[in-house]
Coordinates of C-alpha atoms and ligand atoms in Angstrom, one line a residue:
M975 CA -118.7 65.3 -15.4
K976 CA -116.3 62.8 -14.0
A977 CA -115.3 59.4 -15.5
I978 CA -113.9 56.2 -13.9
V979 CA -111.9 54.0 -16.2
L980 CA -111.4 50.5 -15.0
A981 CA -107.6 49.8 -15.6
G982 CA -106.4 47.2 -13.0
G983 CA -107.0 44.0 -15.0
F984 CA -104.0 41.5 -15.4
G985 CA -104.8 41.1 -19.1
T986 CA -104.2 37.3 -18.8
R987 CA -105.4 36.5 -22.3
L988 CA -102.6 38.6 -23.7
R989 CA -99.8 37.0 -21.9
P990 CA -96.9 36.9 -22.3
L991 CA -97.1 40.4 -23.8
S992 CA -98.9 41.8 -20.7
C993 CA -96.2 40.4 -18.3
T994 CA -94.2 43.5 -18.8
R995 CA -96.9 46.2 -19.4
P996 CA -100.6 46.7 -18.6
K997 CA -102.8 45.9 -21.5
L998 CA -104.3 49.4 -21.6
L999 CA -100.9 50.7 -22.4
F1000 CA -100.4 48.4 -25.5
P1001 CA -100.0 50.5 -28.6
V1002 CA -102.8 50.8 -31.1
A1003 CA -101.6 52.4 -34.3
N1004 CA -98.6 53.4 -32.3
R1005 CA -100.4 55.2 -29.5
P1006 CA -101.4 53.4 -26.2
L1007 CA -104.9 52.3 -26.1
L1008 CA -105.6 54.4 -23.0
D1009 CA -104.4 57.6 -24.9
W1010 CA -107.2 57.0 -27.6
T1011 CA -109.8 56.7 -24.8
L1012 CA -108.5 59.7 -22.7
E1013 CA -108.5 61.8 -25.8
R1014 CA -112.2 61.0 -26.6
L1015 CA -113.2 61.6 -22.9
A1016 CA -111.6 65.1 -23.0
K1017 CA -113.4 65.8 -26.3
S1018 CA -116.8 64.9 -24.7
G1019 CA -116.2 67.3 -21.9
I1020 CA -115.0 65.2 -19.2
E1021 CA -113.2 67.1 -16.5
E1022 CA -111.7 64.5 -14.3
V1023 CA -110.8 60.9 -14.7
I1024 CA -110.3 58.4 -12.0
L1025 CA -108.1 55.6 -13.1
T1026 CA -108.7 52.5 -11.0
V1027 CA -105.4 50.7 -11.0
N1028 CA -103.9 47.6 -9.5
Y1029 CA -101.6 45.5 -11.8
M1030 CA -98.4 47.6 -12.8
A1031 CA -100.2 50.8 -11.4
E1032 CA -97.0 52.8 -11.6
A1033 CA -96.8 52.4 -15.4
F1034 CA -100.1 54.5 -15.4
V1035 CA -98.8 57.2 -13.1
K1036 CA -95.5 57.4 -15.1
R1037 CA -97.4 58.1 -18.3
Y1038 CA -100.2 60.2 -17.3
R1039 CA -99.2 61.9 -14.0
N1040 CA -102.0 64.2 -12.6
F1041 CA -103.0 65.9 -15.8
T1042 CA -103.5 64.8 -19.4
Y1043 CA -105.5 66.1 -22.5
G1044 CA -106.6 69.0 -20.2
M1045 CA -108.2 66.5 -17.7
K1046 CA -107.3 66.1 -14.0
I1047 CA -106.2 62.4 -13.5
T1048 CA -106.7 60.8 -10.1
Y1049 CA -105.6 57.3 -9.2
S1050 CA -107.5 54.8 -7.0
K1051 CA -105.2 51.9 -6.2
E1052 CA -106.5 48.8 -5.0
A1053 CA -104.6 46.6 -2.6
R1054 CA -106.1 43.6 -4.3
P1055 CA -108.0 43.2 -7.4
L1056 CA -111.7 44.2 -6.8
R1057 CA -112.9 43.2 -10.3
T1058 CA -115.4 45.5 -12.1
G1059 CA -117.7 46.7 -9.4
G1060 CA -115.4 46.9 -6.3
P1061 CA -113.3 49.7 -7.8
I1062 CA -116.4 51.9 -8.5
K1063 CA -117.4 51.6 -4.7
R1064 CA -113.8 52.5 -3.8
A1065 CA -113.9 55.6 -5.9
E1066 CA -117.2 56.8 -4.3
K1067 CA -115.5 59.7 -2.2
L1068 CA -113.6 60.8 -5.2
I1069 CA -116.7 60.8 -7.5
G1070 CA -119.1 62.4 -4.9
H1071 CA -122.9 62.6 -4.9
G1072 CA -123.2 65.5 -7.1
G1073 CA -124.7 63.9 -10.3
P1074 CA -124.3 61.1 -12.8
F1075 CA -120.8 59.9 -13.9
L1076 CA -119.4 57.7 -16.6
V1077 CA -117.7 54.3 -16.0
L1078 CA -115.6 52.6 -18.8
N1079 CA -113.9 49.3 -19.1
G1080 CA -110.4 50.5 -20.2
D1081 CA -109.9 47.6 -22.6
I1082 CA -112.4 49.0 -25.1
L1083 CA -111.7 50.8 -28.2
T1084 CA -114.7 52.9 -29.5
N1085 CA -115.8 56.0 -31.1
M1086 CA -119.1 56.2 -29.2
D1087 CA -120.6 59.6 -28.3
Y1088 CA -120.5 59.7 -24.5
A1089 CA -122.6 63.0 -24.5
E1090 CA -125.3 61.1 -26.4
L1091 CA -125.4 58.3 -23.7
L1092 CA -125.6 60.8 -20.9
K1093 CA -128.6 62.5 -22.8
K1094 CA -130.4 59.2 -23.3
H1095 CA -129.8 58.4 -19.5
K1096 CA -131.2 61.8 -18.3
E1097 CA -134.3 61.3 -20.6
K1098 CA -135.2 58.1 -19.0
K1099 CA -134.3 59.1 -15.5
A1100 CA -132.4 55.9 -15.1
T1101 CA -130.2 54.7 -12.1
A1102 CA -127.8 53.2 -14.7
T1103 CA -127.6 53.3 -18.5
I1104 CA -125.5 50.7 -20.3
A1105 CA -124.3 51.3 -23.8
L1106 CA -125.3 48.4 -25.9
C1107 CA -123.4 47.4 -29.1
R1108 CA -124.6 45.0 -32.0
V1109 CA -122.4 42.0 -32.2
E1110 CA -122.4 39.2 -34.8
D1111 CA -121.8 36.4 -32.3
P1112 CA -123.9 36.8 -29.1
S1113 CA -122.4 33.7 -27.5
R1114 CA -119.2 35.8 -26.5
Y1115 CA -121.0 38.6 -24.6
G1116 CA -123.5 39.6 -22.0
I1117 CA -126.8 40.1 -24.1
A1118 CA -129.5 42.4 -23.2
E1119 CA -133.3 41.7 -23.3
L1120 CA -135.0 45.1 -23.8
T1121 CA -138.4 46.3 -23.5
K1122 CA -140.0 48.7 -26.2
N1123 CA -139.0 51.6 -23.9
N1124 CA -135.3 50.5 -23.8
R1125 CA -135.5 49.3 -20.2
I1126 CA -133.2 46.3 -19.7
R1127 CA -135.4 43.3 -18.4
K1128 CA -132.4 41.0 -17.9
F1129 CA -129.1 40.0 -19.2
M1130 CA -128.2 36.7 -20.7
E1131 CA -124.5 35.8 -20.2
K1132 CA -122.9 34.3 -23.4
P1133 CA -126.2 32.8 -24.6
D1134 CA -126.5 30.3 -27.4
R1135 CA -126.8 31.9 -30.8
R1136 CA -130.4 30.7 -31.4
K1137 CA -131.6 31.7 -27.8
A1138 CA -130.1 35.0 -27.7
P1139 CA -132.9 37.6 -27.0
S1140 CA -131.1 40.2 -29.1
N1141 CA -127.6 40.9 -30.6
L1142 CA -127.1 43.8 -28.3
A1143 CA -124.2 43.3 -26.0
N1144 CA -123.0 45.1 -22.9
A1145 CA -120.2 47.5 -24.4
G1146 CA -118.5 48.1 -20.9
I1147 CA -119.6 51.7 -20.9
Y1148 CA -122.1 53.0 -18.4
V1149 CA -123.7 56.2 -17.0
L1150 CA -124.4 55.7 -13.2
E1151 CA -126.1 57.7 -10.5
P1152 CA -124.5 58.0 -7.2
E1153 CA -127.6 55.9 -5.8
L1154 CA -125.8 53.0 -7.5
F1155 CA -123.0 53.1 -4.7
D1156 CA -125.6 51.7 -2.4
Y1157 CA -125.9 48.6 -4.4
I1158 CA -122.2 47.7 -4.4
P1159 CA -120.8 45.9 -1.1
S1160 CA -117.6 47.5 0.0
G1161 CA -114.3 45.9 0.8
R1162 CA -114.5 43.0 -1.5
P1163 CA -114.3 42.1 -5.2
V1164 CA -117.6 42.6 -6.9
S1165 CA -118.6 41.9 -10.4
I1166 CA -121.0 44.7 -11.5
E1167 CA -122.4 42.6 -14.4
H1168 CA -123.3 39.8 -12.2
E1169 CA -124.0 41.3 -8.8
V1170 CA -125.4 44.7 -9.5
F1171 CA -127.0 45.0 -12.9
P1172 CA -129.3 42.0 -12.4
K1173 CA -130.8 43.7 -9.2
L1174 CA -131.2 46.9 -10.9
A1175 CA -132.9 45.3 -13.8
E1176 CA -135.5 43.7 -11.5
E1177 CA -136.2 46.9 -9.8
G1178 CA -136.9 48.5 -13.4
K1179 CA -134.0 51.1 -13.0
L1180 CA -131.7 49.8 -15.7
Y1181 CA -131.8 51.2 -19.3
G1182 CA -129.9 50.4 -22.5
H1183 CA -128.7 52.6 -25.2
S1184 CA -127.8 51.0 -28.4
F1185 CA -125.1 52.5 -30.9
N1186 CA -123.6 51.5 -34.1
G1187 CA -120.1 52.9 -34.1
L1188 CA -116.7 51.3 -33.9
W1189 CA -116.4 48.9 -30.8
V1190 CA -113.8 46.4 -30.0
D1191 CA -113.3 44.7 -26.6
I1192 CA -109.5 43.8 -26.5
G1193 CA -109.4 40.5 -24.6
E1194 CA -107.5 38.2 -27.0
P1195 CA -104.7 38.7 -29.4
V1196 CA -107.1 38.6 -32.3
D1197 CA -109.0 41.4 -30.9
Y1198 CA -105.9 43.4 -30.4
L1199 CA -104.9 43.1 -34.0
K1200 CA -108.5 43.9 -35.0
A1201 CA -108.5 47.1 -33.0
N1202 CA -105.2 48.1 -34.6
R1203 CA -106.8 47.4 -38.0
L1204 CA -109.9 49.4 -37.2
V1205 CA -108.0 52.5 -36.1
L1206 CA -105.7 52.3 -39.2
D1207 CA -108.7 51.9 -41.5
T1208 CA -110.9 54.6 -39.8
V1209 CA -108.5 57.2 -38.4
V1210 CA -105.1 56.8 -40.1
K1211 CA -106.3 55.7 -43.6
Q1212 CA -103.0 56.4 -45.3
S1213 CA -99.4 55.3 -44.8
Q1214 CA -98.2 57.5 -42.1
L1215 CA -94.4 58.1 -41.4
G1216 CA -93.3 59.6 -38.2
K1217 CA -90.6 62.2 -37.8
D1218 CA -87.1 61.2 -39.0
V1219 CA -88.0 57.9 -40.6
I1220 CA -85.1 56.5 -42.9
M1221 CA -86.2 54.6 -45.9
G1222 CA -84.0 52.3 -48.2
R1223 CA -84.2 52.2 -52.0
E1224 CA -87.4 50.4 -53.3
T1225 CA -89.2 50.2 -49.9
V1226 CA -92.9 49.8 -50.1
I1227 CA -95.2 51.1 -47.4
E1228 CA -98.8 50.0 -48.0
A1229 CA -101.7 52.0 -46.7
P1230 CA -103.0 52.0 -44.1
S1231 CA -100.1 51.6 -41.8
V1232 CA -97.9 53.6 -39.5
V1233 CA -94.1 53.7 -39.1
G1234 CA -93.0 55.4 -35.9
E1235 CA -90.6 58.2 -35.2
G1236 CA -86.9 57.5 -35.9
A1237 CA -87.6 54.1 -37.5
T1238 CA -85.5 52.8 -40.4
I1239 CA -86.9 50.6 -43.1
G1240 CA -84.2 48.8 -45.2
E1241 CA -83.8 48.4 -49.0
A1242 CA -86.6 46.5 -50.8
S1243 CA -88.5 45.9 -47.7
K1244 CA -92.4 45.8 -47.7
I1245 CA -94.4 47.1 -44.8
G1246 CA -97.9 45.8 -45.8
S1247 CA -101.3 47.2 -45.1
H1248 CA -102.7 47.1 -41.5
T1249 CA -99.3 47.2 -40.0
A1250 CA -97.9 49.4 -37.1
V1251 CA -94.1 49.6 -36.7
G1252 CA -93.2 51.4 -33.4
D1253 CA -90.7 54.2 -32.9
H1254 CA -86.9 53.6 -33.3
S1255 CA -87.5 50.2 -34.7
V1256 CA -85.0 49.0 -37.3
V1257 CA -86.1 46.9 -40.2
G1258 CA -83.4 45.4 -42.4
K1259 CA -83.3 44.5 -46.1
G1260 CA -85.8 42.4 -48.0
V1261 CA -88.1 42.3 -44.9
R1262 CA -91.9 41.5 -45.2
I1263 CA -94.3 42.7 -42.4
E1264 CA -97.9 42.6 -42.8
N1265 CA -101.0 43.0 -40.7
S1266 CA -98.9 43.0 -37.6
I1267 CA -98.0 45.1 -34.6
V1268 CA -94.3 45.8 -33.8
F1269 CA -93.7 47.6 -30.7
G1270 CA -90.9 50.4 -30.5
G1271 CA -87.1 49.7 -30.5
T1272 CA -87.3 46.3 -32.1
R1273 CA -84.9 45.0 -34.8
V1274 CA -86.1 43.0 -37.6
S1275 CA -83.1 41.5 -39.6
D1276 CA -82.7 41.1 -43.3
F1277 CA -85.1 38.8 -45.3
A1278 CA -87.3 38.0 -42.2
S1279 CA -91.1 38.1 -42.4
V1280 CA -93.7 38.8 -39.8
K1281 CA -97.4 38.1 -40.8
G1282 CA -100.4 38.6 -38.6
A1283 CA -98.2 38.6 -35.4
I1284 CA -97.6 41.0 -32.4
V1285 CA -93.9 41.7 -31.5
G1286 CA -93.1 43.3 -28.3
E1287 CA -90.6 46.1 -27.5
G1288 CA -86.9 45.8 -28.0
V1289 CA -87.1 42.4 -29.6
V1290 CA -84.3 41.2 -31.9
I1291 CA -85.6 39.0 -34.8
G1292 CA -82.7 37.4 -36.7
R1293 CA -82.1 37.0 -40.4
R1294 CA -84.6 34.9 -42.4
V1295 CA -86.9 34.3 -39.4
K1296 CA -90.4 33.5 -40.3
I1297 CA -93.1 34.5 -37.8
G1298 CA -96.7 33.5 -38.5
D1299 CA -100.3 34.3 -37.6
C1300 CA -101.4 35.0 -34.1
C1301 CA -97.8 34.6 -32.7
L1302 CA -96.9 36.8 -29.7
V1303 CA -93.3 37.7 -28.9
G1304 CA -92.6 39.2 -25.5
D1305 CA -90.5 42.2 -24.9
H1306 CA -86.8 41.9 -25.3
A1307 CA -86.9 38.4 -26.7
V1308 CA -84.2 37.3 -29.1
I1309 CA -85.1 35.1 -32.2
E1310 CA -82.0 33.6 -33.8
D1311 CA -81.4 33.5 -37.6
N1312 CA -83.5 31.2 -39.7
V1313 CA -86.0 30.3 -36.8
R1314 CA -89.6 29.5 -38.0
F1315 CA -92.7 29.9 -35.9
T1316 CA -96.1 28.6 -37.2
R1317 CA -99.5 30.0 -36.0
G1318 CA -100.0 30.4 -32.3
V1319 CA -96.5 30.4 -30.9
S1320 CA -95.8 32.8 -28.0
V1321 CA -92.3 33.6 -26.5
C1322 CA -92.0 35.0 -23.1
P1323 CA -90.1 38.3 -22.4
F1324 CA -86.4 38.1 -22.5
R1325 CA -86.3 34.7 -23.9
R1326 CA -83.7 33.6 -26.5
V1327 CA -85.1 31.1 -29.2
T1328 CA -82.6 29.1 -31.3
E1329 CA -84.9 26.5 -32.8
S1330 CA -88.1 26.6 -34.8
V1331 CA -91.3 25.9 -33.2
L1332 CA -94.0 24.2 -35.6
T1333 CA -96.8 23.6 -33.0
P1334 CA -98.7 26.3 -31.1
R1335 CA -97.2 26.7 -27.7
C1336 CA -95.7 29.2 -25.2
L1337 CA -91.9 29.2 -24.9
M1338 CA -91.2 30.1 -21.2
Ligands
GTP1205 P1 -108.1 38.9 -18.8 O1 -107.3 38.7 -17.6 O2 -107.5 38.5 -20.1 O3 -109.5 38.5 -18.7 O4 -108.2 40.6 -19.0 P2 -108.6 41.8 -18.0 O5 -107.8 41.6 -16.8 O6 -108.5 43.1 -18.7 O7 -110.0 41.4 -17.6 P3 -111.4 41.9 -18.1 O8 -111.4 41.8 -19.7 O9 -112.6 41.2 -17.6 O10 -111.5 43.4 -17.7 C1 -112.4 44.4 -18.1 C2 -111.8 45.7 -17.7 O11 -112.0 45.7 -16.2 C3 -110.4 46.1 -18.1 O12 -110.3 47.3 -18.5 C4 -109.6 45.7 -16.8 O13 -108.4 46.5 -16.8 C5 -110.6 46.1 -15.7 N1 -110.4 45.3 -14.6 C6 -110.5 43.8 -14.4 N2 -110.3 43.4 -13.3 C7 -110.1 44.5 -12.6 C8 -109.8 45.0 -11.1 O14 -109.7 43.9 -10.3 N3 -109.5 46.2 -10.8 C9 -109.7 47.2 -11.6 N4 -109.4 48.5 -11.3 N5 -109.8 47.0 -12.9 C10 -110.2 45.6 -13.4

């Protein structure tokens, strides 16, 4: 079976981190998000993946070339963003009309069993089967109204909690029959959720399959931190050190966490739980990092602290700097000594910051 992965979004809610890399290549427990997905697809027996790309397309080609995890990788590059349905139509020739295929939103981290989804799809002889995930807050998602037979009657977009017909959200993972290509207009942006699925539901050809596993839709920084925590909790489970990590005296690495290859952690520093420190990063003395993601090649100088934040690649954080919850520091930014950021400050790539910022804002 073939799979299409939608990988062309701008990731605007993760700016300024997404200004220099596509969201799907953000590290989750020190491995690009898309690597986790591709590995799972390969384990489910997928033989070919079509990556539909647009924004920073070359970054995907550079990383995955034409073959990865034993699967053939083909690229479908859009001249302009075609949203979530247009890229599927564009890949029609690559997919062919031989049988059902899988479509994934690439910004989802999940451990769902794709083979099980395909089995359910075949049992119902559906035109499309949507994976449905139980969510606590239906008001953030597209919520399905199901018949007893698991047919989807309709979707309610972001319903009020009290009016939601269920707590089963569209998980952004579908099995589709080639017949579906006839429902997508070609040559223009199409939202599959708004233009295609409602029509299929009306015609009684849309089914749902609910699952209870791990699922995070990485839209906002908090979701990204959550995805990182989930992988550390469920896959890594321990404090994992890469090759050639150098540790100073009295260094504490709390589980679960990962420290990448060739990183240095200085004397009396603490890497708290739910933290990922990227390859070749250098952490000084007396530093505290917790519940955070630090990309590779970053320097965190002596006595600095990073809590609940995301710090890009090649950043320099000065001595005694304090970086608080939900701060985002773009690649190669420089934060000078003694600067403090409270919650929600973001810094654009390559920016030099010399003074503290005590209200949430973006430093361009
Ligand atoms: P935001 O800009 O923050 O909303 O993020 P996003 O760009 O990822 O958009 P969204 O979360 O709606 O996208 C869901 C999935 O569809 C992601 O995997 C995107 O990469 C992908 N996607 C969104 N728009 C396009 C597009 O125009 N073309 C392609 N090929 N994929 C897209």
